[in-house]
PDB file of C-alpha atoms in Angstrom:
ATOM      1  CA  MET A  68     139.343  69.869 210.579  1.00  0.00           C
ATOM      2  CA  SER A  69     143.271  68.656 210.181  1.00  0.00           C
ATOM      3  CA  GLU A  70     144.153  65.546 208.786  1.00  0.00           C
ATOM      4  CA  PRO A  71     144.751  62.530 211.233  1.00  0.00           C
ATOM      5  CA  ILE A  72     148.368  61.721 211.842  1.00  0.00           C
ATOM      6  CA  ARG A  73     148.962  58.121 209.849  1.00  0.00           C
ATOM      7  CA  VAL A  74     151.228  55.737 212.271  1.00  0.00           C
ATOM      8  CA  LEU A  75     153.052  52.519 211.037  1.00  0.00           C
ATOM      9  CA  LEU A  76     153.597  50.643 213.993  1.00  0.00           C
ATOM     10  CA  ALA A  77     156.092  47.378 214.239  1.00  0.00           C
ATOM     11  CA  ASP A  78     156.429  45.213 217.299  1.00  0.00           C
ATOM     12  CA  ASP A  79     157.014  41.344 217.062  1.00  0.00           C
ATOM     13  CA  ASP A  80     154.714  40.303 219.970  1.00  0.00           C
ATOM     14  CA  VAL A  81     151.199  40.089 218.153  1.00  0.00           C
ATOM     15  CA  ILE A  82     149.708  41.006 221.740  1.00  0.00           C
ATOM     16  CA  VAL A  83     151.507  43.980 221.796  1.00  0.00           C
ATOM     17  CA  ARG A  84     151.303  45.010 218.163  1.00  0.00           C
ATOM     18  CA  GLU A  85     147.735  44.662 217.780  1.00  0.00           C
ATOM     19  CA  GLY A  86     146.444  45.549 221.090  1.00  0.00           C
ATOM     20  CA  LEU A  87     147.999  48.851 220.878  1.00  0.00           C
ATOM     21  CA  ALA A  88     147.059  49.694 217.333  1.00  0.00           C
ATOM     22  CA  GLY A  89     143.550  49.050 218.131  1.00  0.00           C
ATOM     23  CA  LEU A  90     143.807  51.712 220.964  1.00  0.00           C
ATOM     24  CA  LEU A  91     145.983  53.943 219.312  1.00  0.00           C
ATOM     25  CA  ASP A  92     143.458  53.767 216.273  1.00  0.00           C
ATOM     26  CA  ARG A  93     140.351  54.723 218.800  1.00  0.00           C
ATOM     27  CA  GLN A  94     142.712  57.801 219.926  1.00  0.00           C
ATOM     28  CA  ASP A  95     141.023  61.263 218.019  1.00  0.00           C
ATOM     29  CA  GLY A  96     143.612  62.353 215.283  1.00  0.00           C
ATOM     30  CA  ILE A  97     145.807  59.327 215.199  1.00  0.00           C
ATOM     31  CA  ASP A  98     145.229  56.359 212.004  1.00  0.00           C
ATOM     32  CA  VAL A  99     147.117  53.355 212.461  1.00  0.00           C
ATOM     33  CA  VAL A 100     147.925  52.852 208.552  1.00  0.00           C
ATOM     34  CA  ALA A 101     150.193  49.748 208.863  1.00  0.00           C
ATOM     35  CA  VAL A 102     151.476  46.994 211.589  1.00  0.00           C
ATOM     36  CA  ALA A 103     154.368  44.993 211.238  1.00  0.00           C
ATOM     37  CA  GLU A 104     156.217  42.187 212.652  1.00  0.00           C
ATOM     38  CA  ASN A 105     159.726  43.341 212.174  1.00  0.00           C
ATOM     39  CA  GLY A 106     161.964  46.394 210.317  1.00  0.00           C
ATOM     40  CA  SER A 107     161.999  44.690 207.514  1.00  0.00           C
ATOM     41  CA  MET A 108     158.098  44.672 206.682  1.00  0.00           C
ATOM     42  CA  ALA A 109     158.182  48.194 208.578  1.00  0.00           C
ATOM     43  CA  LEU A 110     160.174  49.285 205.653  1.00  0.00           C
ATOM     44  CA  ARG A 111     158.284  47.210 203.160  1.00  0.00           C
ATOM     45  CA  GLU A 112     155.260  49.161 204.565  1.00  0.00           C
ATOM     46  CA  LEU A 113     156.484  52.675 203.919  1.00  0.00           C
ATOM     47  CA  SER A 114     157.018  51.644 200.312  1.00  0.00           C
ATOM     48  CA  ARG A 115     153.418  50.939 199.643  1.00  0.00           C
ATOM     49  CA  ARG A 116     151.652  53.774 202.244  1.00  0.00           C
ATOM     50  CA  ALA A 117     152.322  57.505 203.211  1.00  0.00           C
ATOM     51  CA  VAL A 118     153.370  57.365 206.903  1.00  0.00           C
ATOM     52  CA  ASP A 119     153.769  60.209 209.372  1.00  0.00           C
ATOM     53  CA  VAL A 120     155.025  58.636 212.090  1.00  0.00           C
ATOM     54  CA  ALA A 121     156.765  55.200 212.726  1.00  0.00           C
ATOM     55  CA  LEU A 122     156.624  53.315 216.371  1.00  0.00           C
ATOM     56  CA  LEU A 123     159.440  51.005 215.816  1.00  0.00           C
ATOM     57  CA  ASP A 124     159.832  48.216 219.102  1.00  0.00           C
ATOM     58  CA  VAL A 125     163.577  48.457 219.391  1.00  0.00           C
ATOM     59  CA  ASP A 126     163.908  44.097 219.990  1.00  0.00           C
ATOM     60  CA  MET A 127     162.731  42.975 216.615  1.00  0.00           C
ATOM     61  CA  PRO A 128     163.689  40.069 214.689  1.00  0.00           C
ATOM     62  CA  VAL A 129     165.018  40.354 211.321  1.00  0.00           C
ATOM     63  CA  LEU A 130     165.695  43.596 211.362  1.00  0.00           C
ATOM     64  CA  ASP A 131     165.371  45.177 214.830  1.00  0.00           C
ATOM     65  CA  GLY A 132     164.114  48.932 215.642  1.00  0.00           C
ATOM     66  CA  LEU A 133     167.507  51.267 215.776  1.00  0.00           C
ATOM     67  CA  ALA A 134     168.672  49.030 212.448  1.00  0.00           C
ATOM     68  CA  ALA A 135     165.212  50.168 210.672  1.00  0.00           C
ATOM     69  CA  ALA A 136     165.334  53.639 211.835  1.00  0.00           C
ATOM     70  CA  LYS A 137     168.611  53.941 210.226  1.00  0.00           C
ATOM     71  CA  GLU A 138     167.213  52.929 207.129  1.00  0.00           C
ATOM     72  CA  MET A 139     164.117  54.854 207.466  1.00  0.00           C
ATOM     73  CA  ALA A 140     166.023  58.271 207.797  1.00  0.00           C
ATOM     74  CA  ARG A 141     168.197  57.550 204.931  1.00  0.00           C
ATOM     75  CA  LEU A 142     165.359  56.379 202.630  1.00  0.00           C
ATOM     76  CA  TYR A 143     162.341  58.445 204.091  1.00  0.00           C
ATOM     77  CA  PRO A 144     163.642  61.575 206.062  1.00  0.00           C
ATOM     78  CA  SER A 145     159.796  62.843 206.366  1.00  0.00           C
ATOM     79  CA  VAL A 146     158.958  60.272 208.563  1.00  0.00           C
ATOM     80  CA  VAL A 147     159.179  61.132 212.259  1.00  0.00           C
ATOM     81  CA  VAL A 148     160.734  57.830 214.011  1.00  0.00           C
ATOM     82  CA  VAL A 149     159.725  56.721 217.936  1.00  0.00           C
ATOM     83  CA  MET A 150     161.503  53.725 219.927  1.00  0.00           C
ATOM     84  CA  LEU A 151     159.191  51.450 222.011  1.00  0.00           C
ATOM     85  CA  THR A 152     160.945  49.101 224.312  1.00  0.00           C
ATOM     86  CA  VAL A 153     159.867  47.590 227.575  1.00  0.00           C
ATOM     87  CA  PHE A 154     163.187  47.967 228.764  1.00  0.00           C
ATOM     88  CA  GLU A 155     165.266  51.214 229.262  1.00  0.00           C
ATOM     89  CA  HIS A 156     168.561  50.403 227.534  1.00  0.00           C
ATOM     90  CA  GLU A 157     170.868  53.169 227.746  1.00  0.00           C
ATOM     91  CA  GLU A 158     172.945  51.966 224.825  1.00  0.00           C
ATOM     92  CA  SER A 159     169.652  51.912 222.755  1.00  0.00           C
ATOM     93  CA  LEU A 160     169.068  55.074 223.970  1.00  0.00           C
ATOM     94  CA  ALA A 161     172.098  56.623 223.125  1.00  0.00           C
ATOM     95  CA  ARG A 162     172.278  55.336 219.827  1.00  0.00           C
ATOM     96  CA  SER A 163     168.446  56.344 218.954  1.00  0.00           C
ATOM     97  CA  LEU A 164     169.619  60.233 219.444  1.00  0.00           C
ATOM     98  CA  ALA A 165     172.487  59.735 217.409  1.00  0.00           C
ATOM     99  CA  LEU A 166     170.118  58.884 214.460  1.00  0.00           C
ATOM    100  CA  ASN A 167     167.803  61.606 214.819  1.00  0.00           C
ATOM    101  CA  VAL A 168     165.229  59.410 216.414  1.00  0.00           C
ATOM    102  CA  ARG A 169     162.229  61.859 217.950  1.00  0.00           C
ATOM    103  CA  GLY A 170     161.730  59.870 220.899  1.00  0.00           C
ATOM    104  CA  PHE A 171     162.154  57.188 223.242  1.00  0.00           C
ATOM    105  CA  LEU A 172     159.567  55.405 224.863  1.00  0.00           C
ATOM    106  CA  THR A 173     158.477  52.473 226.920  1.00  0.00           C
ATOM    107  CA  LYS A 174     155.458  50.071 226.239  1.00  0.00           C
ATOM    108  CA  ASP A 175     153.570  50.733 229.627  1.00  0.00           C
ATOM    109  CA  ILE A 176     152.778  54.399 228.577  1.00  0.00           C
ATOM    110  CA  PRO A 177     148.856  54.726 228.311  1.00  0.00           C
ATOM    111  CA  SER A 178     147.459  54.968 224.767  1.00  0.00           C
ATOM    112  CA  ALA A 179     146.211  58.302 225.544  1.00  0.00           C
ATOM    113  CA  GLN A 180     149.282  59.729 226.522  1.00  0.00           C
ATOM    114  CA  LEU A 181     151.137  57.873 223.834  1.00  0.00           C
ATOM    115  CA  ALA A 182     149.142  59.462 220.919  1.00  0.00           C
ATOM    116  CA  GLN A 183     149.583  62.794 222.636  1.00  0.00           C
ATOM    117  CA  LEU A 184     153.524  62.301 222.485  1.00  0.00           C
ATOM    118  CA  ILE A 185     152.950  61.276 219.075  1.00  0.00           C
ATOM    119  CA  ARG A 186     151.281  64.278 217.984  1.00  0.00           C
ATOM    120  CA  GLN A 187     154.092  66.246 219.816  1.00  0.00           C
ATOM    121  CA  ALA A 188     156.935  64.204 217.804  1.00  0.00           C
ATOM    122  CA  HIS A 189     154.729  64.789 214.511  1.00  0.00           C
ATOM    123  CA  ALA A 190     154.877  68.593 215.411  1.00  0.00           C
ATOM    124  CA  GLY A 191     158.500  68.834 215.936  1.00  0.00           C
ATOM    125  CA  TYR A 192     159.170  68.109 219.585  1.00  0.00           C
ATOM    126  CA  SER A 193     161.038  65.229 221.018  1.00  0.00           C
ATOM    127  CA  VAL A 194     159.336  62.817 223.452  1.00  0.00           C
ATOM    128  CA  PHE A 195     160.716  60.677 226.421  1.00  0.00           C
ATOM    129  CA  GLY A 196     159.085  58.632 228.489  1.00  0.00           C
ATOM    130  CA  PRO A 197     159.430  59.317 232.271  1.00  0.00           C
ATOM    131  CA  ARG A 198     161.824  56.442 232.761  1.00  0.00           C
ATOM    132  CA  PRO A 199     164.028  57.132 229.314  1.00  0.00           C
ATOM    133  CA  THR A 200     164.268  60.496 230.471  1.00  0.00           C
ATOM    134  CA  GLY A 201     165.699  59.825 233.937  1.00  0.00           C
ATOM    135  CA  ILE A 202     168.295  57.147 232.377  1.00  0.00           C
ATOM    136  CA  LEU A 203     169.382  60.415 230.319  1.00  0.00           C
ATOM    137  CA  ALA A 204     169.509  62.602 232.919  1.00  0.00           C
ATOM    138  CA  ASP A 205     171.541  59.959 235.578  1.00  0.00           C
ATOM    139  CA  SER A 206     174.121  58.779 232.401  1.00  0.00           C
ATOM    140  CA  TYR A 207     174.538  62.641 230.523  1.00  0.00           C
ATOM    141  CA  LEU A 208     173.297  65.347 232.779  1.00  0.00           C
ATOM    142  CA  ASN A 209     176.772  65.735 234.760  1.00  0.00           C
ATOM    143  CA  SER A 210     179.294  63.073 233.438  1.00  0.00           C
ATOM    144  CA  GLY A 211     181.180  65.249 231.394  1.00  0.00           C
ATOM    145  CA  LYS A 212     181.032  68.530 233.313  1.00  0.00           C
ATOM    146  CA  ASN A 213     184.705  67.870 234.619  1.00  0.00           C
ATOM    147  CA  ASP A 214     185.858  65.466 231.823  1.00  0.00           C
ATOM    148  CA  PRO A 215     188.725  67.239 229.946  1.00  0.00           C
ATOM    149  CA  LYS A 216     187.944  65.063 226.793  1.00  0.00           C
ATOM    150  CA  TYR A 217     185.405  67.336 226.348  1.00  0.00           C
ATOM    151  CA  ASP A 218     187.575  70.675 227.025  1.00  0.00           C
ATOM    152  CA  ALA A 219     187.845  71.453 223.429  1.00  0.00           C
ATOM    153  CA  PHE A 220     184.249  70.995 223.112  1.00  0.00           C
ATOM    154  CA  ARG A 221     183.425  73.409 225.399  1.00  0.00           C
ATOM    155  CA  GLU A 222     186.009  76.064 224.011  1.00  0.00           C
ATOM    156  CA  ARG A 223     184.623  76.341 220.578  1.00  0.00           C
ATOM    157  CA  VAL A 224     180.900  76.521 221.880  1.00  0.00           C
ATOM    158  CA  GLU A 225     182.167  79.455 223.880  1.00  0.00           C
ATOM    159  CA  ARG A 226     183.713  80.757 221.110  1.00  0.00           C
ATOM    160  CA  LEU A 227     180.441  80.911 218.907  1.00  0.00           C
ATOM    161  CA  PRO A 228     179.429  84.326 218.449  1.00  0.00           C
ATOM    162  CA  GLY A 229     176.423  85.743 220.089  1.00  0.00           C
ATOM    163  CA  TYR A 230     173.855  84.937 217.455  1.00  0.00           C
ATOM    164  CA  LEU A 231     174.920  81.507 217.130  1.00  0.00           C
ATOM    165  CA  ARG A 232     175.308  80.893 220.718  1.00  0.00           C
ATOM    166  CA  THR A 233     172.004  81.608 221.561  1.00  0.00           C
ATOM    167  CA  THR A 234     170.798  79.770 218.262  1.00  0.00           C
ATOM    168  CA  PHE A 235     172.473  77.019 220.158  1.00  0.00           C
ATOM    169  CA  ASP A 236     171.239  76.949 223.399  1.00  0.00           C
ATOM    170  CA  LEU A 237     167.868  76.463 221.719  1.00  0.00           C
ATOM    171  CA  LEU A 238     169.060  73.757 219.665  1.00  0.00           C
ATOM    172  CA  ILE A 239     170.543  71.687 221.931  1.00  0.00           C
ATOM    173  CA  GLN A 240     167.080  71.416 223.959  1.00  0.00           C
ATOM    174  CA  ALA A 241     165.803  70.021 221.003  1.00  0.00           C
ATOM    175  CA  LEU A 242     163.286  72.586 219.724  1.00  0.00           C
ATOM    176  CA  PRO A 243     161.739  72.664 216.224  1.00  0.00           C
ATOM    177  CA  ASN A 244     163.585  75.054 214.028  1.00  0.00           C
ATOM    178  CA  GLU A 245     159.581  76.851 213.646  1.00  0.00           C
ATOM    179  CA  THR A 246     160.290  77.633 217.851  1.00  0.00           C
ATOM    180  CA  ILE A 247     163.616  78.715 217.881  1.00  0.00           C
ATOM    181  CA  ALA A 248     162.705  81.168 214.757  1.00  0.00           C
ATOM    182  CA  LYS A 249     160.116  82.207 216.612  1.00  0.00           C
ATOM    183  CA  ARG A 250     161.765  82.730 219.983  1.00  0.00           C
ATOM    184  CA  LEU A 251     164.684  84.907 218.337  1.00  0.00           C
ATOM    185  CA  GLY A 252     162.558  87.083 215.977  1.00  0.00           C
ATOM    186  CA  LEU A 253     164.473  85.446 212.781  1.00  0.00           C
ATOM    187  CA  SER A 254     162.926  83.513 209.913  1.00  0.00           C
ATOM    188  CA  GLU A 255     163.359  79.711 209.537  1.00  0.00           C
ATOM    189  CA  ALA A 256     165.559  79.937 206.949  1.00  0.00           C
ATOM    190  CA  THR A 257     167.861  82.267 209.041  1.00  0.00           C
ATOM    191  CA  VAL A 258     167.893  79.554 211.549  1.00  0.00           C
ATOM    192  CA  ARG A 259     168.403  76.734 209.186  1.00  0.00           C
ATOM    193  CA  SER A 260     171.772  78.878 208.249  1.00  0.00           C
ATOM    194  CA  TYR A 261     172.550  79.298 211.924  1.00  0.00           C
ATOM    195  CA  ILE A 262     172.294  75.724 212.753  1.00  0.00           C
ATOM    196  CA  SER A 263     174.661  74.780 209.710  1.00  0.00           C
ATOM    197  CA  GLU A 264     176.862  76.896 210.567  1.00  0.00           C
ATOM    198  CA  ILE A 265     177.192  75.362 214.122  1.00  0.00           C
ATOM    199  CA  PHE A 266     177.388  72.076 212.545  1.00  0.00           C
ATOM    200  CA  THR A 267     180.375  73.107 210.511  1.00  0.00           C
ATOM    201  CA  THR A 268     182.322  74.880 213.727  1.00  0.00           C
ATOM    202  CA  LEU A 269     181.590  72.185 216.270  1.00  0.00           C
ATOM    203  CA  GLY A 270     182.061  69.423 213.787  1.00  0.00           C
ATOM    204  CA  TYR A 271     178.684  67.762 214.059  1.00  0.00           C
ATOM    205  CA  THR A 272     176.469  66.685 211.127  1.00  0.00           C
ATOM    206  CA  ASN A 273     172.923  65.933 213.090  1.00  0.00           C
ATOM    207  CA  ARG A 274     171.108  67.249 216.136  1.00  0.00           C
ATOM    208  CA  GLY A 275     171.234  64.287 218.120  1.00  0.00           C
ATOM    209  CA  GLU A 276     174.960  63.891 217.974  1.00  0.00           C
ATOM    210  CA  LEU A 277     175.561  67.343 218.603  1.00  0.00           C
ATOM    211  CA  THR A 278     172.636  67.069 221.527  1.00  0.00           C
ATOM    212  CA  ILE A 279     174.353  64.318 223.651  1.00  0.00           C
ATOM    213  CA  THR A 280     177.874  65.624 223.636  1.00  0.00           C
ATOM    214  CA  ALA A 281     176.244  69.360 224.887  1.00  0.00           C
ATOM    215  CA  ILE A 282     174.649  67.012 227.866  1.00  0.00           C
ATOM    216  CA  LYS A 283     177.343  65.193 228.687  1.00  0.00           C
ATOM    217  CA  ALA A 284     179.846  68.969 228.191  1.00  0.00           C
ATOM    218  CA  GLY A 285     177.833  70.036 231.286  1.00  0.00           C
ATOM    219  CA  TYR A 286     175.515  72.076 228.798  1.00  0.00           C
TER     220      TYR A 286
END
């Protein structure tokens, strides 16, 4: 039997925090090992115990969720970060993707579904609730297809050699390296090398920023 996924939950609303922690703890394969009322406390908890997935409220005092996510990416890169919110902030969605946050969910999601999405995020997939997904689609899907400011990006993509272009097409679908490797019949080491080459060629340093630009450019 596999080890349960260790979860940290940070939310400044004690009712939401304790209630959601209790509901998640009853889900198979999920172990809520720590709770925090702000981003600063969440970082402190990470220094004390091993955590696999951090669920962070976007709007928290002292240190908000996005600022905490940025610090977690720097200090604890192995921790998977998923944002939680009662709102659907377009700006927060974009900033989360740029920080390589693995998911963006609204708090009204049923606990069983949240647990399933936590499992998917832990497995390497990007996860978004229905409303955030709709916002991303409406905001970005067609926003830059005919925008000349993305012409240079599109030209660089079209000049990618075939082996990089096939990797690029899967990369911007938020697929983990393992899945990309299996689909292309390559080793994960080769996929990592190809992704590094894509970043260098296109002028990006992380998947989130590249994916945002690719979507805006119409890919």
